[in-house]
Coordinates of C-alpha atoms in Angstrom, one line a residue:
M15 CA 204.8 79.0 93.9
Q16 CA 203.3 75.5 93.9
S17 CA 201.6 76.2 90.6
F18 CA 203.4 77.7 87.6
P19 CA 201.2 80.3 85.7
M20 CA 201.2 79.9 82.0
F21 CA 198.9 80.0 79.0
I22 CA 198.1 76.8 77.1
K23 CA 197.5 77.0 73.3
T24 CA 194.0 75.6 72.6
T25 CA 194.0 75.6 68.8
G26 CA 193.6 72.1 67.6
R27 CA 193.4 70.7 71.1
T28 CA 190.5 68.6 72.5
I29 CA 189.4 69.3 76.1
V30 CA 187.0 66.9 77.9
V31 CA 184.4 68.0 80.4
V32 CA 182.8 65.2 82.3
G33 CA 179.3 65.9 83.8
A34 CA 175.8 66.8 82.8
G35 CA 174.7 69.6 85.2
E36 CA 175.5 73.1 86.3
Q37 CA 179.1 72.5 87.2
A38 CA 179.8 71.0 83.8
A39 CA 178.0 73.9 82.1
Q40 CA 180.2 76.4 84.0
K41 CA 183.3 74.7 82.7
C42 CA 182.0 74.6 79.2
R43 CA 181.0 78.3 79.3
L44 CA 184.6 79.1 80.3
L45 CA 186.2 76.9 77.7
L46 CA 184.0 78.4 75.0
K47 CA 185.9 81.6 75.3
S48 CA 188.8 79.7 73.7
D49 CA 189.0 77.9 70.3
A50 CA 189.4 74.4 71.9
D51 CA 187.4 71.4 70.7
I52 CA 185.2 70.7 73.7
L53 CA 183.9 67.1 74.2
L54 CA 181.2 66.6 76.9
L55 CA 181.0 63.2 78.5
G56 CA 177.8 62.5 80.4
D57 CA 174.2 61.2 80.2
Q58 CA 171.2 63.4 80.1
P59 CA 172.8 66.8 79.9
D60 CA 170.8 69.8 81.3
D61 CA 169.1 72.3 79.1
E62 CA 172.0 74.7 78.8
L63 CA 174.4 71.9 77.8
S64 CA 171.8 70.4 75.4
A65 CA 171.6 73.8 73.7
M66 CA 175.4 74.0 73.3
I67 CA 175.3 70.5 71.8
K68 CA 172.5 71.4 69.4
Q69 CA 174.2 74.6 68.3
G70 CA 177.4 72.6 67.5
R71 CA 179.4 74.6 70.1
I72 CA 180.5 71.4 71.9
R73 CA 180.5 67.7 71.0
H74 CA 178.7 65.1 73.2
L75 CA 179.5 61.4 73.9
A76 CA 177.0 59.5 76.1
G77 CA 177.6 56.2 77.9
P78 CA 180.1 54.9 80.4
V79 CA 183.3 56.8 80.9
T80 CA 186.3 54.7 80.0
R81 CA 189.9 55.2 79.2
A82 CA 189.0 55.3 75.6
S83 CA 186.7 58.3 76.2
F84 CA 189.8 60.4 76.8
A85 CA 191.8 59.2 73.8
E86 CA 191.6 62.5 71.9
A87 CA 192.2 64.8 74.9
T88 CA 195.1 66.2 76.8
I89 CA 193.1 68.1 79.5
G90 CA 190.1 67.0 81.4
F91 CA 187.6 68.8 83.7
I92 CA 185.6 66.5 86.0
A93 CA 182.4 68.1 87.2
T94 CA 179.8 65.4 87.8
G95 CA 178.5 66.8 91.1
S96 CA 179.1 63.4 92.7
P97 CA 182.2 63.1 95.0
A98 CA 182.4 59.3 94.5
A99 CA 182.0 59.6 90.7
D100 CA 184.6 62.4 90.5
V101 CA 187.2 60.3 92.3
A102 CA 186.5 57.3 90.1
I103 CA 186.6 59.3 86.8
H104 CA 189.7 61.1 88.0
A105 CA 191.6 57.8 88.2
I106 CA 190.5 56.8 84.7
A107 CA 191.5 60.2 83.3
K108 CA 194.9 60.1 85.0
D109 CA 195.5 56.5 83.7
A110 CA 194.8 58.0 80.2
G111 CA 197.6 60.5 80.7
L112 CA 195.5 63.7 81.1
L113 CA 196.1 66.8 83.1
V114 CA 193.0 66.9 85.3
N115 CA 190.9 69.5 87.1
V116 CA 188.3 68.2 89.5
V117 CA 185.7 70.8 90.6
D118 CA 186.1 71.7 94.3
R119 CA 188.7 69.1 94.9
P120 CA 192.1 70.9 94.8
E121 CA 193.9 67.9 96.1
L122 CA 193.0 66.0 92.9
C123 CA 193.9 68.9 90.5
D124 CA 196.9 69.0 88.3
L125 CA 195.7 72.4 87.1
T126 CA 193.3 75.0 88.4
T127 CA 191.2 77.6 86.5
P128 CA 192.0 81.2 87.5
S129 CA 189.8 84.2 87.8
I130 CA 190.0 85.7 84.3
V131 CA 189.8 89.3 83.0
D132 CA 189.1 89.0 79.3
R133 CA 190.1 91.7 76.9
D134 CA 190.9 89.2 74.2
P135 CA 193.7 89.0 73.1
V136 CA 194.7 90.6 76.3
V137 CA 193.9 88.2 79.1
V138 CA 194.8 88.5 82.8
A139 CA 194.6 85.4 85.0
I140 CA 194.5 85.6 88.8
G141 CA 195.2 82.4 90.8
T142 CA 195.4 81.7 94.5
E143 CA 196.4 78.0 94.2
G144 CA 193.0 77.1 95.5
N145 CA 193.6 78.9 98.8
A146 CA 191.3 81.9 98.4
P147 CA 189.0 81.8 95.3
V148 CA 187.0 84.7 96.7
L149 CA 190.1 86.9 97.0
G150 CA 190.9 86.0 93.3
R151 CA 187.5 87.2 92.3
L152 CA 187.9 90.5 94.3
I153 CA 191.2 91.1 92.5
K154 CA 189.5 90.4 89.2
T155 CA 186.9 93.0 89.9
Q156 CA 189.6 95.6 90.6
I157 CA 191.5 94.8 87.4
E158 CA 188.2 94.9 85.4
Q159 CA 187.8 98.5 86.5
M160 CA 191.4 99.3 85.6
L161 CA 191.4 98.0 82.0
D162 CA 189.4 99.9 79.4
P163 CA 186.8 97.7 77.5
N164 CA 188.4 98.7 74.2
L165 CA 191.9 97.5 75.2
G166 CA 191.6 94.1 73.5
R167 CA 190.5 95.6 70.2
F168 CA 193.4 98.0 70.2
A169 CA 195.9 95.3 71.0
A170 CA 194.4 93.1 68.2
A171 CA 194.7 96.0 65.7
A172 CA 198.3 96.7 66.8
G173 CA 199.0 93.0 66.4
R174 CA 197.9 93.1 62.8
L175 CA 200.5 95.8 62.1
R176 CA 203.4 93.9 63.6
G177 CA 204.7 92.9 60.2
M178 CA 204.6 96.5 59.1
V179 CA 206.5 97.5 62.3
A180 CA 209.1 94.8 61.5
R181 CA 209.7 96.4 58.1
Y182 CA 210.0 100.0 59.1
V183 CA 211.0 100.2 62.8
P184 CA 214.6 99.3 63.7
Q185 CA 214.8 96.3 66.0
S186 CA 216.6 98.3 68.6
Q187 CA 213.7 100.8 68.7
R188 CA 210.7 98.5 68.7
R189 CA 210.2 98.1 72.5
A190 CA 210.3 101.9 72.9
F191 CA 208.0 102.2 69.9
W192 CA 205.4 99.9 71.4
R193 CA 205.6 101.6 74.8
E194 CA 204.8 104.9 73.0
V195 CA 201.9 103.3 71.2
F196 CA 200.3 101.7 74.2
A197 CA 201.0 104.5 76.7
G198 CA 200.7 107.6 74.5
P199 CA 198.2 109.7 72.5
I200 CA 197.5 107.0 69.9
W201 CA 195.9 104.8 72.5
Q202 CA 194.1 107.7 74.1
T203 CA 192.6 108.6 70.7
F204 CA 191.4 105.0 70.2
K205 CA 190.0 104.8 73.7
R206 CA 187.8 107.8 73.3
G207 CA 186.2 106.2 70.2
S208 CA 188.2 107.7 67.3
E209 CA 189.4 104.3 66.2
R210 CA 190.0 105.1 62.5
E211 CA 192.0 108.3 63.4
A212 CA 194.1 106.3 66.0
L213 CA 195.0 103.6 63.5
Q214 CA 195.8 106.1 60.8
S215 CA 198.1 107.8 63.3
L216 CA 199.7 104.5 64.2
K217 CA 200.4 103.7 60.6
Q218 CA 202.0 107.1 60.1
R219 CA 204.1 106.6 63.2
I220 CA 205.3 103.3 61.9
T221 CA 206.6 104.8 58.7
G222 CA 208.0 107.9 60.4
D223 CA 211.7 108.5 61.2
F224 CA 213.4 106.9 64.1
D225 CA 216.7 108.0 65.7
E226 CA 218.7 104.8 66.0
N227 CA 221.5 106.8 67.7
R228 CA 219.5 108.2 70.6
A229 CA 221.4 108.6 73.8
A230 CA 221.8 105.7 76.1
Q231 CA 219.6 105.8 79.2
V232 CA 221.3 104.9 82.5
T233 CA 219.1 104.7 85.6
V234 CA 220.4 104.1 89.1
V235 CA 217.7 102.6 91.4
D236 CA 218.6 103.2 95.0
T237 CA 218.0 100.2 97.3
A238 CA 218.9 101.9 100.6
A239 CA 215.3 101.4 101.7
G240 CA 216.2 97.7 102.0
A241 CA 212.9 96.4 100.6
A242 CA 211.7 95.9 97.1
D243 CA 208.2 97.2 97.9
L244 CA 209.6 100.6 98.9
I245 CA 211.0 101.5 95.5
S246 CA 209.0 103.9 93.4
L247 CA 206.6 103.1 90.6
R248 CA 209.0 105.0 88.3
A249 CA 211.8 102.7 89.3
V250 CA 209.6 99.7 88.5
E251 CA 208.9 101.2 85.0
R252 CA 212.7 101.6 84.4
L253 CA 213.3 98.0 85.5
Q254 CA 210.6 96.9 83.0
E255 CA 212.2 98.9 80.2
A256 CA 215.8 97.7 80.9
D257 CA 217.9 96.0 78.3
E258 CA 220.7 95.4 80.9
I259 CA 220.6 95.3 84.7
F260 CA 223.6 95.5 86.9
Y261 CA 223.3 94.5 90.6
E262 CA 225.8 93.8 93.3
T263 CA 224.6 91.3 95.9
P264 CA 222.1 88.4 95.9
A265 CA 220.1 90.6 98.3
D266 CA 219.2 92.7 95.3
E267 CA 217.3 89.8 93.7
A268 CA 214.1 90.8 95.3
V269 CA 214.2 94.0 93.3
L270 CA 215.0 91.9 90.2
E271 CA 211.7 90.2 90.5
L272 CA 210.2 93.4 89.4
A273 CA 212.3 93.6 86.2
R274 CA 211.8 92.6 82.6
R275 CA 212.5 88.9 82.5
D276 CA 214.5 88.9 79.3
A277 CA 216.8 91.8 80.3
E278 CA 220.5 90.8 80.5
R279 CA 221.6 90.6 84.2
H280 CA 225.1 91.1 85.6
L281 CA 226.0 90.3 89.2
M282 CA 228.9 92.6 90.1
G283 CA 230.1 90.9 93.3
G284 CA 233.3 89.5 94.6
A285 CA 234.1 86.3 96.4
G286 CA 231.0 84.3 96.9
H287 CA 229.1 87.2 95.3
D288 CA 228.5 88.7 98.7
V289 CA 231.1 91.5 98.4
P290 CA 230.3 94.1 95.7
W291 CA 233.0 95.3 93.3
P292 CA 234.5 98.7 94.0
A293 CA 232.0 101.3 92.8
K294 CA 234.6 102.8 90.3
I295 CA 234.8 99.4 88.5
C296 CA 231.0 99.1 88.4
V297 CA 230.7 102.6 86.9
A298 CA 233.2 101.6 84.2
F299 CA 231.3 98.4 83.3
I300 CA 228.0 100.2 83.1
K301 CA 229.4 103.0 80.9
R302 CA 230.7 100.4 78.6
A303 CA 227.2 98.8 78.4
A304 CA 225.6 102.2 77.8
K305 CA 225.5 102.1 74.0
P306 CA 223.2 104.4 72.0
G307 CA 219.6 103.4 72.3
R308 CA 220.2 101.0 75.3
N309 CA 218.4 101.2 78.6
V310 CA 220.7 100.3 81.5
V311 CA 219.7 100.0 85.1
W312 CA 222.1 99.8 88.1
I313 CA 220.5 98.5 91.3
K314 CA 222.7 100.2 94.0
N315 CA 222.6 101.2 97.7
C316 CA 223.2 104.9 97.3
A317 CA 223.6 105.4 101.1
E318 CA 227.1 103.8 100.9
P319 CA 229.7 106.5 101.4
G320 CA 231.0 108.2 98.2
T321 CA 228.4 106.6 95.9
L322 CA 226.6 109.8 94.9
G323 CA 229.9 111.5 93.9
L324 CA 230.8 108.6 91.6
L325 CA 227.5 109.0 89.7
D326 CA 228.8 112.3 88.3
A327 CA 230.6 110.2 85.7
F328 CA 227.2 109.4 84.1
E329 CA 225.8 112.9 84.5
S330 CA 228.7 114.5 82.8
D331 CA 228.6 112.2 79.8
A332 CA 226.9 113.9 76.9
E333 CA 226.0 110.5 75.3
I334 CA 224.1 109.3 78.4
Q335 CA 220.7 110.3 79.7
F336 CA 221.1 109.8 83.4
E337 CA 218.4 109.4 86.0
L338 CA 218.8 108.7 89.8
L339 CA 215.8 107.3 91.6
M340 CA 216.7 107.6 95.3
A341 CA 215.1 105.7 98.2
P342 CA 213.3 108.0 100.7
Q343 CA 215.9 107.8 103.5
T344 CA 218.7 108.6 101.0
A345 CA 216.9 111.6 99.8
A346 CA 216.1 112.7 103.4
T347 CA 219.8 113.2 104.0
G348 CA 219.6 116.3 101.9
V349 CA 222.0 115.1 99.2
K350 CA 220.8 116.2 95.8
A351 CA 221.7 115.0 92.4
S352 CA 220.7 116.1 88.9
G353 CA 218.2 113.7 87.4
Q354 CA 216.9 112.7 90.8
A355 CA 213.2 111.8 90.9

C-alpha cells in the first residue's frame, strides 16, 4: 500500500475547503456527514454553498488565500476548478503545515477521499489510491446492497450498552458475546423492525449467565492448497475469532493477513524460521495454550505425512472442542477426521 487506511477524528477539528463552485460544494457535502468545523475560503460562493453558510452549517472567509487563512486547520481540500490556482494554493497550504487534498490532482494529494458506505456509526471506506475511482464506486454499490439500512442504528444502540456489558459479561467472554449479538437472532429481530423487542432481548442476554469455563476451541486450518484465497470462509471466520494463532513458516503469513490483528501470533519454526518444529512439539505447545474459553488456530499443511494422526491428541481431549478445516486436495485423498468441515 502507498496509502494507509485510517479514520481521523473530526470532533473539534477545523477542515478548510478552498473554492466557490461545484467541486467545493461536493467536498462540503461530504464533510458535513462528520462533526468537523468546516471553513470555506473563496469569493462569491455558488447558491448551494451560500445556503450552507446562511444555515450556519459551514463558516465562510472571503478574500485572498494566505498562510494565515489556514491557521486553524490541519486538513485542507483545494477545489477551485482552476489548475493554476489549485497549484498555487496547494503550496500555501503545505507551507502552513496542512495535509492537503487537491481535487483531480492525485500527485498533489497527501490524502484522498474514499468511496463511503455510511451506516453511521458503521462506516466502510473503499480506496484505490487514485488508480480506479470508478471501481471504488462499483465496490461501494455492492457493499451498499450487502449492509442492511438499519445496521447503523443497531450498532449505535449496542454501543450505548457497552458499559452494561462491561459490568455483567466477563472479559474473556465479550468477543463471543458480541459475535452472538451481531450475527444471531437479536440482530435479526431488530432488522425486521421489532427494535424494542430486540433491545429488550439484548439487555436480558447481557444480564444472563455466562459459562466462563467453556471448553477451549482449537481449529486447524489446512494450507495444503498453497494459497490464502483457497481457504474456506469458515476458516476465515475462525481466524477472525482467534485469541492465539500458531503458524510454522513465513509462507503462512499470507493466511495471517486474514486473521484478527490483535490475536497473539506464534511462529513455530527452526533455524531461520524456515524449518517447522516437529509436529509433536507443536501439538504440545498448542494444547498448553488451549485454556478454557480460548480460541486457538493452528495454520498447518495437513498434507505432510503423519499430520492427521497427530491431530487425534486434540480430538481425544474432553476439554477441547476440535475442528479441522481441510484444503480441497487434502480432503480429496479420502482421509477423514472428526470435526472436519
